[in-house]
PDB file of C-alpha atoms in Angstrom:
ATOM      1  CA  MET A   1      73.848 193.480  -2.636  1.00  0.00           C
ATOM      2  CA  SER A   2      77.270 191.876  -2.762  1.00  0.00           C
ATOM      3  CA  PRO A   3      77.494 188.277  -3.963  1.00  0.00           C
ATOM      4  CA  ALA A   4      80.640 187.913  -1.832  1.00  0.00           C
ATOM      5  CA  PHE A   5      78.541 186.801   1.130  1.00  0.00           C
ATOM      6  CA  ALA A   6      76.800 184.082  -0.878  1.00  0.00           C
ATOM      7  CA  TRP A   7      80.165 182.867  -2.216  1.00  0.00           C
ATOM      8  CA  SER A   8      81.543 182.922   1.311  1.00  0.00           C
ATOM      9  CA  LEU A   9      78.695 180.667   2.442  1.00  0.00           C
ATOM     10  CA  LEU A  10      79.347 178.276  -0.421  1.00  0.00           C
ATOM     11  CA  LEU A  11      83.060 178.140   0.369  1.00  0.00           C
ATOM     12  CA  ALA A  12      82.384 177.678   4.090  1.00  0.00           C
ATOM     13  CA  GLY A  13      80.095 174.739   3.325  1.00  0.00           C
ATOM     14  CA  ALA A  14      82.706 173.232   1.018  1.00  0.00           C
ATOM     15  CA  VAL A  15      85.309 173.522   3.772  1.00  0.00           C
ATOM     16  CA  VAL A  16      83.072 171.537   6.127  1.00  0.00           C
ATOM     17  CA  ILE A  17      82.700 168.849   3.479  1.00  0.00           C
ATOM     18  CA  THR A  18      86.433 168.700   2.726  1.00  0.00           C
ATOM     19  CA  SER A  19      87.258 168.436   6.423  1.00  0.00           C
ATOM     20  CA  VAL A  20      86.054 164.833   6.226  1.00  0.00           C
ATOM     21  CA  VAL A  21      89.002 163.887   3.967  1.00  0.00           C
ATOM     22  CA  PRO A  22      91.657 163.589   6.711  1.00  0.00           C
ATOM     23  CA  LEU A  23      89.098 161.925   8.968  1.00  0.00           C
ATOM     24  CA  GLY A  24      88.385 159.354   6.269  1.00  0.00           C
ATOM     25  CA  ALA A  25      92.105 158.712   5.889  1.00  0.00           C
ATOM     26  CA  ALA A  26      92.394 158.155   9.633  1.00  0.00           C
ATOM     27  CA  ARG A  27      89.440 155.794   9.643  1.00  0.00           C
ATOM     28  CA  SER A  28      91.033 153.760   6.879  1.00  0.00           C
ATOM     29  CA  GLN A  29      94.161 153.403   9.026  1.00  0.00           C
ATOM     30  CA  ALA A  30      91.976 152.273  11.921  1.00  0.00           C
ATOM     31  CA  ASP A  31      90.621 149.337   9.897  1.00  0.00           C
ATOM     32  CA  PHE A  32      87.204 150.865   9.272  1.00  0.00           C
ATOM     33  CA  SER A  33      84.710 148.164   8.318  1.00  0.00           C
ATOM     34  CA  LEU A  34      81.036 148.062   7.407  1.00  0.00           C
ATOM     35  CA  ALA A  35      80.281 147.023  10.975  1.00  0.00           C
ATOM     36  CA  ASP A  36      81.551 150.456  12.096  1.00  0.00           C
ATOM     37  CA  LEU A  37      78.689 152.110  10.223  1.00  0.00           C
ATOM     38  CA  SER A  38      76.341 151.155  13.056  1.00  0.00           C
ATOM     39  CA  ALA A  39      78.391 153.234  15.508  1.00  0.00           C
ATOM     40  CA  PRO A  40      81.026 155.307  13.669  1.00  0.00           C
ATOM     41  CA  ARG A  41      81.971 157.313  16.767  1.00  0.00           C
ATOM     42  CA  ALA A  42      82.774 154.129  18.660  1.00  0.00           C
ATOM     43  CA  MET A  43      85.876 153.626  16.545  1.00  0.00           C
ATOM     44  CA  PHE A  44      87.370 156.906  17.822  1.00  0.00           C
ATOM     45  CA  ASP A  45      89.636 155.046  20.257  1.00  0.00           C
ATOM     46  CA  ARG A  46      91.152 153.083  17.371  1.00  0.00           C
ATOM     47  CA  LEU A  47      92.173 156.213  15.493  1.00  0.00           C
ATOM     48  CA  PRO A  48      95.835 157.256  15.527  1.00  0.00           C
ATOM     49  CA  ALA A  49      96.594 160.504  17.406  1.00  0.00           C
ATOM     50  CA  TRP A  50      96.519 162.558  14.205  1.00  0.00           C
ATOM     51  CA  GLY A  51      93.198 160.901  13.326  1.00  0.00           C
ATOM     52  CA  LYS A  52      91.676 161.997  16.617  1.00  0.00           C
ATOM     53  CA  ARG A  53      92.795 165.531  15.830  1.00  0.00           C
ATOM     54  CA  ALA A  54      91.249 165.141  12.349  1.00  0.00           C
ATOM     55  CA  SER A  55      87.975 164.187  14.016  1.00  0.00           C
ATOM     56  CA  TRP A  56      88.147 167.245  16.269  1.00  0.00           C
ATOM     57  CA  ALA A  57      88.989 169.465  13.297  1.00  0.00           C
ATOM     58  CA  HIS A  58      85.976 168.082  11.430  1.00  0.00           C
ATOM     59  CA  GLN A  59      83.708 168.805  14.399  1.00  0.00           C
ATOM     60  CA  ASN A  60      85.187 172.294  14.747  1.00  0.00           C
ATOM     61  CA  SER A  61      84.372 172.950  11.094  1.00  0.00           C
ATOM     62  CA  PHE A  62      80.681 172.532  11.886  1.00  0.00           C
ATOM     63  CA  GLU A  63      81.010 174.834  14.903  1.00  0.00           C
ATOM     64  CA  ALA A  64      82.768 177.496  12.848  1.00  0.00           C
ATOM     65  CA  PHE A  65      80.157 177.195  10.114  1.00  0.00           C
ATOM     66  CA  SER A  66      77.325 177.609  12.623  1.00  0.00           C
ATOM     67  CA  LEU A  67      78.781 180.982  13.673  1.00  0.00           C
ATOM     68  CA  HIS A  68      79.816 182.174  10.230  1.00  0.00           C
ATOM     69  CA  ALA A  69      76.751 181.253   8.178  1.00  0.00           C
ATOM     70  CA  PRO A  70      74.144 183.360  10.039  1.00  0.00           C
ATOM     71  CA  ALA A  71      76.516 186.331  10.058  1.00  0.00           C
ATOM     72  CA  ALA A  72      77.126 186.083   6.320  1.00  0.00           C
ATOM     73  CA  LEU A  73      73.398 185.625   5.693  1.00  0.00           C
ATOM     74  CA  LEU A  74      72.636 188.690   7.803  1.00  0.00           C
ATOM     75  CA  CYS A  75      75.019 190.768   5.696  1.00  0.00           C
ATOM     76  CA  LEU A  76      73.612 189.299   2.482  1.00  0.00           C
ATOM     77  CA  VAL A  77      70.001 190.065   3.444  1.00  0.00           C
ATOM     78  CA  ALA A  78      70.851 193.512   4.855  1.00  0.00           C
ATOM     79  CA  GLY A  79      72.669 194.512   1.664  1.00  0.00           C
ATOM     80  CA  VAL A  80      76.015 195.177   3.319  1.00  0.00           C
ATOM     81  CA  ASP A  81      78.666 196.265   0.851  1.00  0.00           C
ATOM     82  CA  ALA A  82      81.449 197.525   3.129  1.00  0.00           C
ATOM     83  CA  PRO A  83      84.864 196.265   1.993  1.00  0.00           C
ATOM     84  CA  VAL A  84      85.785 195.326   5.565  1.00  0.00           C
ATOM     85  CA  ALA A  85      82.696 193.104   5.776  1.00  0.00           C
ATOM     86  CA  ILE A  86      83.458 191.461   2.448  1.00  0.00           C
ATOM     87  CA  ALA A  87      86.986 190.685   3.652  1.00  0.00           C
ATOM     88  CA  ALA A  88      85.551 189.392   6.932  1.00  0.00           C
ATOM     89  CA  ALA A  89      83.224 187.114   4.962  1.00  0.00           C
ATOM     90  CA  TRP A  90      86.024 185.536   2.941  1.00  0.00           C
ATOM     91  CA  LEU A  91      88.537 185.081   5.734  1.00  0.00           C
ATOM     92  CA  PRO A  92      86.813 182.496   7.991  1.00  0.00           C
ATOM     93  CA  PRO A  93      86.504 179.777   5.331  1.00  0.00           C
ATOM     94  CA  LEU A  94      90.054 180.466   4.162  1.00  0.00           C
ATOM     95  CA  LEU A  95      91.280 180.310   7.738  1.00  0.00           C
ATOM     96  CA  ARG A  96      89.508 176.959   8.178  1.00  0.00           C
ATOM     97  CA  LEU A  97      91.440 175.677   5.161  1.00  0.00           C
ATOM     98  CA  VAL A  98      94.608 176.454   7.135  1.00  0.00           C
ATOM     99  CA  SER A  99      93.254 175.431  10.528  1.00  0.00           C
ATOM    100  CA  THR A 100      92.288 171.865   9.616  1.00  0.00           C
ATOM    101  CA  PRO A 101      95.787 170.833   8.457  1.00  0.00           C
ATOM    102  CA  ALA A 102      97.262 172.715  11.441  1.00  0.00           C
ATOM    103  CA  TYR A 103      94.963 170.753  13.733  1.00  0.00           C
ATOM    104  CA  VAL A 104      95.846 167.410  12.139  1.00  0.00           C
ATOM    105  CA  ALA A 105      99.578 168.236  12.167  1.00  0.00           C
ATOM    106  CA  ASN A 106      99.341 169.356  15.818  1.00  0.00           C
ATOM    107  CA  VAL A 107     100.405 172.986  15.411  1.00  0.00           C
ATOM    108  CA  PRO A 108      98.385 174.597  18.228  1.00  0.00           C
ATOM    109  CA  PRO A 109      99.574 178.218  17.840  1.00  0.00           C
ATOM    110  CA  LEU A 110      98.576 178.350  14.169  1.00  0.00           C
ATOM    111  CA  ARG A 111      95.300 176.585  14.874  1.00  0.00           C
ATOM    112  CA  ALA A 112      94.498 179.005  17.709  1.00  0.00           C
ATOM    113  CA  LEU A 113      95.368 182.023  15.574  1.00  0.00           C
ATOM    114  CA  CYS A 114      93.069 180.791  12.796  1.00  0.00           C
ATOM    115  CA  TRP A 115      90.268 180.170  15.289  1.00  0.00           C
ATOM    116  CA  ALA A 116      90.589 183.599  16.932  1.00  0.00           C
ATOM    117  CA  ALA A 117      90.804 185.447  13.612  1.00  0.00           C
ATOM    118  CA  GLY A 118      87.790 183.555  12.240  1.00  0.00           C
ATOM    119  CA  LEU A 119      85.781 184.317  15.361  1.00  0.00           C
ATOM    120  CA  LEU A 120      86.709 187.988  15.120  1.00  0.00           C
ATOM    121  CA  CYS A 121      85.658 188.069  11.449  1.00  0.00           C
ATOM    122  CA  SER A 122      82.299 186.460  12.198  1.00  0.00           C
ATOM    123  CA  GLY A 123      81.740 188.968  15.000  1.00  0.00           C
ATOM    124  CA  LEU A 124      82.542 191.793  12.621  1.00  0.00           C
ATOM    125  CA  LEU A 125      79.980 190.455  10.156  1.00  0.00           C
ATOM    126  CA  TYR A 126      77.308 190.490  12.853  1.00  0.00           C
ATOM    127  CA  VAL A 127      78.186 194.099  13.697  1.00  0.00           C
ATOM    128  CA  GLU A 128      78.153 195.225  10.048  1.00  0.00           C
ATOM    129  CA  GLY A 129      74.878 193.402   9.396  1.00  0.00           C
ATOM    130  CA  LEU A 130      73.241 194.913  12.452  1.00  0.00           C
ATOM    131  CA  LYS A 131      74.471 198.386  11.502  1.00  0.00           C
ATOM    132  CA  ALA A 132      72.951 197.979   8.047  1.00  0.00           C
ATOM    133  CA  ILE A 133      69.610 196.773   9.461  1.00  0.00           C
ATOM    134  CA  LEU A 134      69.460 199.625  11.987  1.00  0.00           C
ATOM    135  CA  SER A 135      70.298 202.221   9.349  1.00  0.00           C
ATOM    136  CA  GLN A 136      67.305 201.037   7.308  1.00  0.00           C
ATOM    137  CA  ALA A 137      64.887 201.441  10.208  1.00  0.00           C
TER     138      ALA A 137
END
């Protein structure tokens, strides 16, 4: 059983957590106050354009994690050790580390490439995990 999948999950979770940093910076520019804690999404309209993109990037991090995590867990539980699967486990969190700044900086082609490659990697993990489960049956 390769620990690469567990490390990939840890890194993917850390990426979601770090995606709040640019959002926090944007909120500070939008005069975030304690009153905003009662409805933090209501201040979205006060965010600068890059801050809105930071908010979207943060939300996309959760979406990417929700696709990647079950795939990595499937490979971990199934005992996958294929090098292509290990590479596919590491790439999505690394791509998210590129995608978030690309999103905030408004570089759509790079952001789209990161999204598509991450999606492809997660799909590959599902395939490799399923192959491993079926071969054990």
